[in-house]
Coordinates of C-alpha atoms in Angstrom, one line a residue:
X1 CA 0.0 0.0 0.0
X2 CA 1.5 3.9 -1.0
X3 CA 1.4 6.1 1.4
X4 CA -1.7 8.2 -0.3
X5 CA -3.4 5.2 0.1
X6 CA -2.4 4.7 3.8
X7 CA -3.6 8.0 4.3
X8 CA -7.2 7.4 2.7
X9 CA -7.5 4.6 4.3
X10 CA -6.9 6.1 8.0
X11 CA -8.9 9.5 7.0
X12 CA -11.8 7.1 6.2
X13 CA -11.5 5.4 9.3
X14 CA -11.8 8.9 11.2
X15 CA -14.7 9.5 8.9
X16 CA -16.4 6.4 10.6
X17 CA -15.7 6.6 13.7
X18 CA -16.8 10.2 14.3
X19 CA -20.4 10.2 13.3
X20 CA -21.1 9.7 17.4
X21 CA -17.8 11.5 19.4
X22 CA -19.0 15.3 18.9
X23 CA -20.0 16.7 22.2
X24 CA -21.4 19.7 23.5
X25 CA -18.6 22.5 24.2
X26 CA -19.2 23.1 28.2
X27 CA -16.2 25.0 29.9
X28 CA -14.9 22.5 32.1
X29 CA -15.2 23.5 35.8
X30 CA -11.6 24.7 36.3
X31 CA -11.8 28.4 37.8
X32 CA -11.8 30.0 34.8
X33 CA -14.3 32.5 32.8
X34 CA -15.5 30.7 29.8
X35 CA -17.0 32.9 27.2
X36 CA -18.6 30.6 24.7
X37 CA -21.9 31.5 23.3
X38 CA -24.4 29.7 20.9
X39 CA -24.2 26.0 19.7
X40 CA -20.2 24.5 19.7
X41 CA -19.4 21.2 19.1
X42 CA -16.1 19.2 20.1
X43 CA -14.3 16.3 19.1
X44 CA -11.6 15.0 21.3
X45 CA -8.5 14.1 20.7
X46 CA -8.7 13.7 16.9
X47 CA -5.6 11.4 15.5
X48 CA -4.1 13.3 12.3
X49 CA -2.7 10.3 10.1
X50 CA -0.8 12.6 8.5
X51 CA 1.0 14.5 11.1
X52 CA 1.1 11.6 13.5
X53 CA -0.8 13.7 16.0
X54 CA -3.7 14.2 18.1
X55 CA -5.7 17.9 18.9
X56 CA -9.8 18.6 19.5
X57 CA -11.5 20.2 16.7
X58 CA -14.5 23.0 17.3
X59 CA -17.4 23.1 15.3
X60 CA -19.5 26.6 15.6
X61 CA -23.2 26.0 14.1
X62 CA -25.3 29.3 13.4
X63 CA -28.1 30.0 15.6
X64 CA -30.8 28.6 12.3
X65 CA -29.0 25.5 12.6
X66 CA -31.5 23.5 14.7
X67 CA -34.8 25.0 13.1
X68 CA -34.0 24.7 9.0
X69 CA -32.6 21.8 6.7
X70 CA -30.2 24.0 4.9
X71 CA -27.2 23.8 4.0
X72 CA -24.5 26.2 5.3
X73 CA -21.0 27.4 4.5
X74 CA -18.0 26.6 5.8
X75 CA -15.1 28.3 7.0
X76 CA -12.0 26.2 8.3
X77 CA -9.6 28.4 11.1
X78 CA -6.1 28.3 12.7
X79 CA -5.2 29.0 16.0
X80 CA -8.9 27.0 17.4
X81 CA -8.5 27.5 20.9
X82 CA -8.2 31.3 20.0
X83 CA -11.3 31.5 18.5
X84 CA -14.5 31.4 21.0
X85 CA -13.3 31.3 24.2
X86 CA -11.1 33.1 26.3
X87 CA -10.5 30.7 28.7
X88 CA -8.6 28.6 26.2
X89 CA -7.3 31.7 24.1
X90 CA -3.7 33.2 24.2
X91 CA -4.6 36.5 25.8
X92 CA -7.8 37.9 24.5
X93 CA -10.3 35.6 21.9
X94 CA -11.5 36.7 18.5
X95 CA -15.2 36.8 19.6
X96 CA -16.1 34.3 16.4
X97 CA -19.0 33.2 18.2
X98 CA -19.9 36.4 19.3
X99 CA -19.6 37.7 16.3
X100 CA -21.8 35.6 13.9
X101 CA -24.3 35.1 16.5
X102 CA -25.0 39.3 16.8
X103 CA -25.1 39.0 12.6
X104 CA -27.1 36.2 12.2
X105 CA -30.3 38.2 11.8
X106 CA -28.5 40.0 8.8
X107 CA -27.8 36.9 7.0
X108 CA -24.2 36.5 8.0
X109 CA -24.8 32.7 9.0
X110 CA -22.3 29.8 8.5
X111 CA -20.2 26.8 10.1
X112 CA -16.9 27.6 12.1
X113 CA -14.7 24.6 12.4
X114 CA -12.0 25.5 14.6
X115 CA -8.8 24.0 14.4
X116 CA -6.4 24.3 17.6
X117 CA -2.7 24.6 16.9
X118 CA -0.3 22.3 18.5
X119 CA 2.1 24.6 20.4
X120 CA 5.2 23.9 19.5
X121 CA 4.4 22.4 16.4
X122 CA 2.7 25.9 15.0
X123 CA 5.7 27.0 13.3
X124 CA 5.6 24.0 11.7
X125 CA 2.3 23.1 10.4
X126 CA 1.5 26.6 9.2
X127 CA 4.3 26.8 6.5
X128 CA 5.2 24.2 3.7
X129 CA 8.6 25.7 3.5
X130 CA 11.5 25.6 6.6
X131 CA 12.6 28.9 7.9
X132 CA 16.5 28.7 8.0
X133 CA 16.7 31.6 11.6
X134 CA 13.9 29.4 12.9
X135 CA 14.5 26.1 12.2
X136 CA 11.0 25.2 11.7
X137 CA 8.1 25.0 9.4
X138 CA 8.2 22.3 6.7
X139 CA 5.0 20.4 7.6
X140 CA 2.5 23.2 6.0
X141 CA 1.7 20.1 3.4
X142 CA 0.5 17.5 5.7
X143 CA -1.2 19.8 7.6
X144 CA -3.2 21.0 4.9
X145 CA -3.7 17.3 3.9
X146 CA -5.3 16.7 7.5
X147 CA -7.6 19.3 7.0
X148 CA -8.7 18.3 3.5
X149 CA -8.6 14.2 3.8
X150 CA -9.3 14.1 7.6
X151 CA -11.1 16.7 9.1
X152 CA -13.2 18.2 5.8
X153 CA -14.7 14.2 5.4
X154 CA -15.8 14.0 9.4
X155 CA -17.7 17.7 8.7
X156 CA -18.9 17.4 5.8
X157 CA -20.6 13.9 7.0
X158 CA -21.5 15.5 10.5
X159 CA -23.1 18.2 9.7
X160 CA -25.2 20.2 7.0
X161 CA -22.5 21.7 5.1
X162 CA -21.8 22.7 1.6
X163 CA -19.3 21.0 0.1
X164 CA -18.6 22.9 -3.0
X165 CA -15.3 25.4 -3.2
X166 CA -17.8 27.7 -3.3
X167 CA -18.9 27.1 -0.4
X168 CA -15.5 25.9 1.4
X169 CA -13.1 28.4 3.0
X170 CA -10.0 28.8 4.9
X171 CA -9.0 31.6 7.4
X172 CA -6.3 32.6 9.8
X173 CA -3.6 35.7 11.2
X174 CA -0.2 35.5 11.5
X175 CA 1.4 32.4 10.4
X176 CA -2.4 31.4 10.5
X177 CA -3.0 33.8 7.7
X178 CA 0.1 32.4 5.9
X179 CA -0.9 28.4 5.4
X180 CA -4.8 30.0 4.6
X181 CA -3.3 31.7 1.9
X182 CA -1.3 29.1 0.5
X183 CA -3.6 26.9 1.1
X184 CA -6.2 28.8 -1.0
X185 CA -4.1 28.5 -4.3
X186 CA -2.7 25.4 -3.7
X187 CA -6.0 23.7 -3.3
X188 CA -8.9 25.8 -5.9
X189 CA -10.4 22.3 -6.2
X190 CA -11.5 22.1 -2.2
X191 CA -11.6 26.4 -0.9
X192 CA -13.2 29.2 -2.6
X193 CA -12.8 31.7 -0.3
X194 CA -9.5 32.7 2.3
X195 CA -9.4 35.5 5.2
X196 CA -5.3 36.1 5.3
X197 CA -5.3 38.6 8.2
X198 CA -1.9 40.3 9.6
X199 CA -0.1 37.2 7.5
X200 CA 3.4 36.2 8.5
X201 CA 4.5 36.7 4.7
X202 CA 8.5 37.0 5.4
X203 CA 8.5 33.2 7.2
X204 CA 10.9 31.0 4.9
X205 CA 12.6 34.0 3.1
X206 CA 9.1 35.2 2.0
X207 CA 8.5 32.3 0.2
X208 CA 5.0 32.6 -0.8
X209 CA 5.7 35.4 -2.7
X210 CA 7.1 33.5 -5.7
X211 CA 4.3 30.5 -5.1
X212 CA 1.8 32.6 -5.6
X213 CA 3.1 34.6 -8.9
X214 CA 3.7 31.1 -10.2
X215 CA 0.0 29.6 -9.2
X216 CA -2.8 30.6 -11.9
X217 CA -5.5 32.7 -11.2
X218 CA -7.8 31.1 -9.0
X219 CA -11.4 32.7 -8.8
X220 CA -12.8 33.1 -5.2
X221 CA -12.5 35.8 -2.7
X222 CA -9.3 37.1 -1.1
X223 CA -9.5 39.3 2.4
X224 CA -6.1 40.7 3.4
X225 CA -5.4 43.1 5.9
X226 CA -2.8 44.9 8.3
X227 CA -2.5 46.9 11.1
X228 CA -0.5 50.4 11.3
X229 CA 0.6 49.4 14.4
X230 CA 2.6 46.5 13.4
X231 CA 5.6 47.8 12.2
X232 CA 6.8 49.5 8.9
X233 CA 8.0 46.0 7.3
X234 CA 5.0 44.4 7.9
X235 CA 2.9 47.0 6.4
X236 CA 5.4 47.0 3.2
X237 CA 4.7 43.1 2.8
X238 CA 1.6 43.1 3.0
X239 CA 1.1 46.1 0.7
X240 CA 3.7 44.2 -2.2
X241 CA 1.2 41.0 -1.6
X242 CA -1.9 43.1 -2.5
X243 CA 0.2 44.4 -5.7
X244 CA 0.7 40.9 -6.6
X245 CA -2.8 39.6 -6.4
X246 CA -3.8 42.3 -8.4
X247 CA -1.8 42.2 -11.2
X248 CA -2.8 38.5 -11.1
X249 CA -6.1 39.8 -11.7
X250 CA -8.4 40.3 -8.6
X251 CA -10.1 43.1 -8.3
X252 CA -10.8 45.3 -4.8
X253 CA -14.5 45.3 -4.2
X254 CA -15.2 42.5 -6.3
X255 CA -13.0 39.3 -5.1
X256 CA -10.3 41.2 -3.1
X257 CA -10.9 43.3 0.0
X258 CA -7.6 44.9 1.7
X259 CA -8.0 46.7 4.8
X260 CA -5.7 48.9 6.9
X261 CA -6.8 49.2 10.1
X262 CA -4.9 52.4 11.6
X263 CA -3.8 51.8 15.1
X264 CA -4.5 48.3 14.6
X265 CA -1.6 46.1 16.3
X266 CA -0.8 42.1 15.9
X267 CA -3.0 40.6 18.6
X268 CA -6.3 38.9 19.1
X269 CA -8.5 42.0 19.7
X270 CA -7.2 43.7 16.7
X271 CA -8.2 40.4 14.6
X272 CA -11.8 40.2 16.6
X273 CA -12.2 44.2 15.5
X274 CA -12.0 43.3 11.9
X275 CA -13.8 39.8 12.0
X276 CA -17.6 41.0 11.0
X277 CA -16.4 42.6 7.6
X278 CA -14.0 40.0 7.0
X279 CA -16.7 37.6 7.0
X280 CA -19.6 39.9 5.6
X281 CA -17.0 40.2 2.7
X282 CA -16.1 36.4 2.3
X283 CA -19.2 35.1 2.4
X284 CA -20.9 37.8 -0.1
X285 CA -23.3 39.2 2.4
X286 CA -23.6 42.9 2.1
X287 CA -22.7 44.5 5.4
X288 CA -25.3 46.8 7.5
X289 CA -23.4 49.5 8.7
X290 CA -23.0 49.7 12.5
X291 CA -23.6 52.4 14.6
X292 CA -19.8 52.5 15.7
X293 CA -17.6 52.4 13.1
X294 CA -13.6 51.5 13.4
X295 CA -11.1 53.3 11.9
X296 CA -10.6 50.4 8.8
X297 CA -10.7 52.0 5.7
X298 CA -9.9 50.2 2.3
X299 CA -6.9 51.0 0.3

């Protein structure tokens, strides 16, 4: 048996033994303030065959969920344990719950499967290529695999989800924001849609930069943004990136959005700020202005 096949083979096994293990998301009783809201599902202690690890995976379901038979979309998400509570998060959460539940009533509705990074493995799994200073990274591949042969079949089987590109996206900040763009144009079959937010674009010698030149035009949607606050060179990346993607051809306001949020720094509230048009944007759903507006403006 080749390895692809080992790793169908134990990604269909996944597949059938998860139908039953999803479990309501209760903070344990530990001391700490939880700040979950709405419906969240969890999966312990799901095996990666192709990582040769184990990590929960968080499944947000919109507030509709229990009372329609639709289908809903789905967006995949780095850094899971940053996501919906702040119990679990690394300093403060990104309010994803939160956020789609306040927006449901405006047709922002869709399936959050959070996916918790390993610690010491982040580096890692979030870039296909090694970073020489850092010695780590490399694993971007497999990781991506997981998500697409593992994770995407238990979800998709699970729960009401569309399974069409169209419907199938991938989002993330930092090194998060890195893999989700890669991701997105190394895999137009399976996501349609990417949220790169505050990407860590100079990992690996910038890398991605010549990968995606060299990767066709891939229609879907592309959010990318940056905080002023995060430094001059981080700013300059990020600006070359959206220079790239449009001389490949998307177009701002159609299938690219780039925000620069002034004052905006490289943290967890910054990324929670800029969520709800992020996702308004992503998922085509025209955004109804809100009575306190943040300094974001497109460039």
């Amino acid at each position: 048996m080749t390895d692809e096949q080992t790793v169908a083979a134990d990604s269909e096994q996944a597949a059938q033994r998860g139908g039953d293990e999803w479990q309501d998301y209760l903070g344990e009783d530990d001391g700490r303030h939880h700040t979950v809201v709405g419906s969240i599902k969890v999966l312990r202690g799901l095996h990666s065959p192709q990582l040769n690890n184990e990590r929960d995976v968080l499944v947000y379901l919109p507030p509709s969920y229990g009372h329609t038979s639709r289908r809903y979309p789905v967006l995949y998400m780095h850094d899971g344990q940053n996501l919906f509570d702040r119990a679990t998060s690394f300093g403060d959460e990104w309010e994803v719950d939160q956020t789609l539940e306040s927006a449901a009533d405006e047709g922002l509705e869709a399936i959050v499967v959070g996916l918790p990074n390993i610690g010491p493995e982040r580096l890692n799994e979030y870039s296909p290529w090694t970073d020489r200073r850092h010695k780590q990274g490399g694993k971007g591949n497999k990781y991506v695999d997981w998500i697409i042969h593992t994770v995407k079949p238990l979800v998709d089987r699970d729960f009401r989800t569309r399974t069409d590109r169209e419907g199938t996206g991938i989002a993330g900040s930092s090194m998060g924001g890195l893999i989700s763009l890669y991701a997105f144009f190394k895999h137009p079959d399976v996501f349609g849609f990417t949220g790169v937010m505050s990407p860590a674009l100079w990992f690996a010698g910038r890398s991605i930069y010549p990968f995606v030149q060299e990767r066709p035009f891939t229609p879907g949607r592309i959010y990318l943004d940056v905080g002023t606050s995060e430094g001059s060179e981080e700013l300059h990346d990020v600006r070359r990136m959206k220079e790239i993607l449009t001389q490949k051809g998307y177009k701002t306001g159609h299938d690219l959005m780039f925000i620069v949020e002034m004052g905006g720094a490289h943290n967890e509230r910054a990324w929670a700020r800029r969520l709800r048009r992020e996702l308004h944007f992503l998922l085509g759903i025209p955004l109804v202005p809100q009575k306190r507006v943040h300094a974001a403006d497109p460039l």
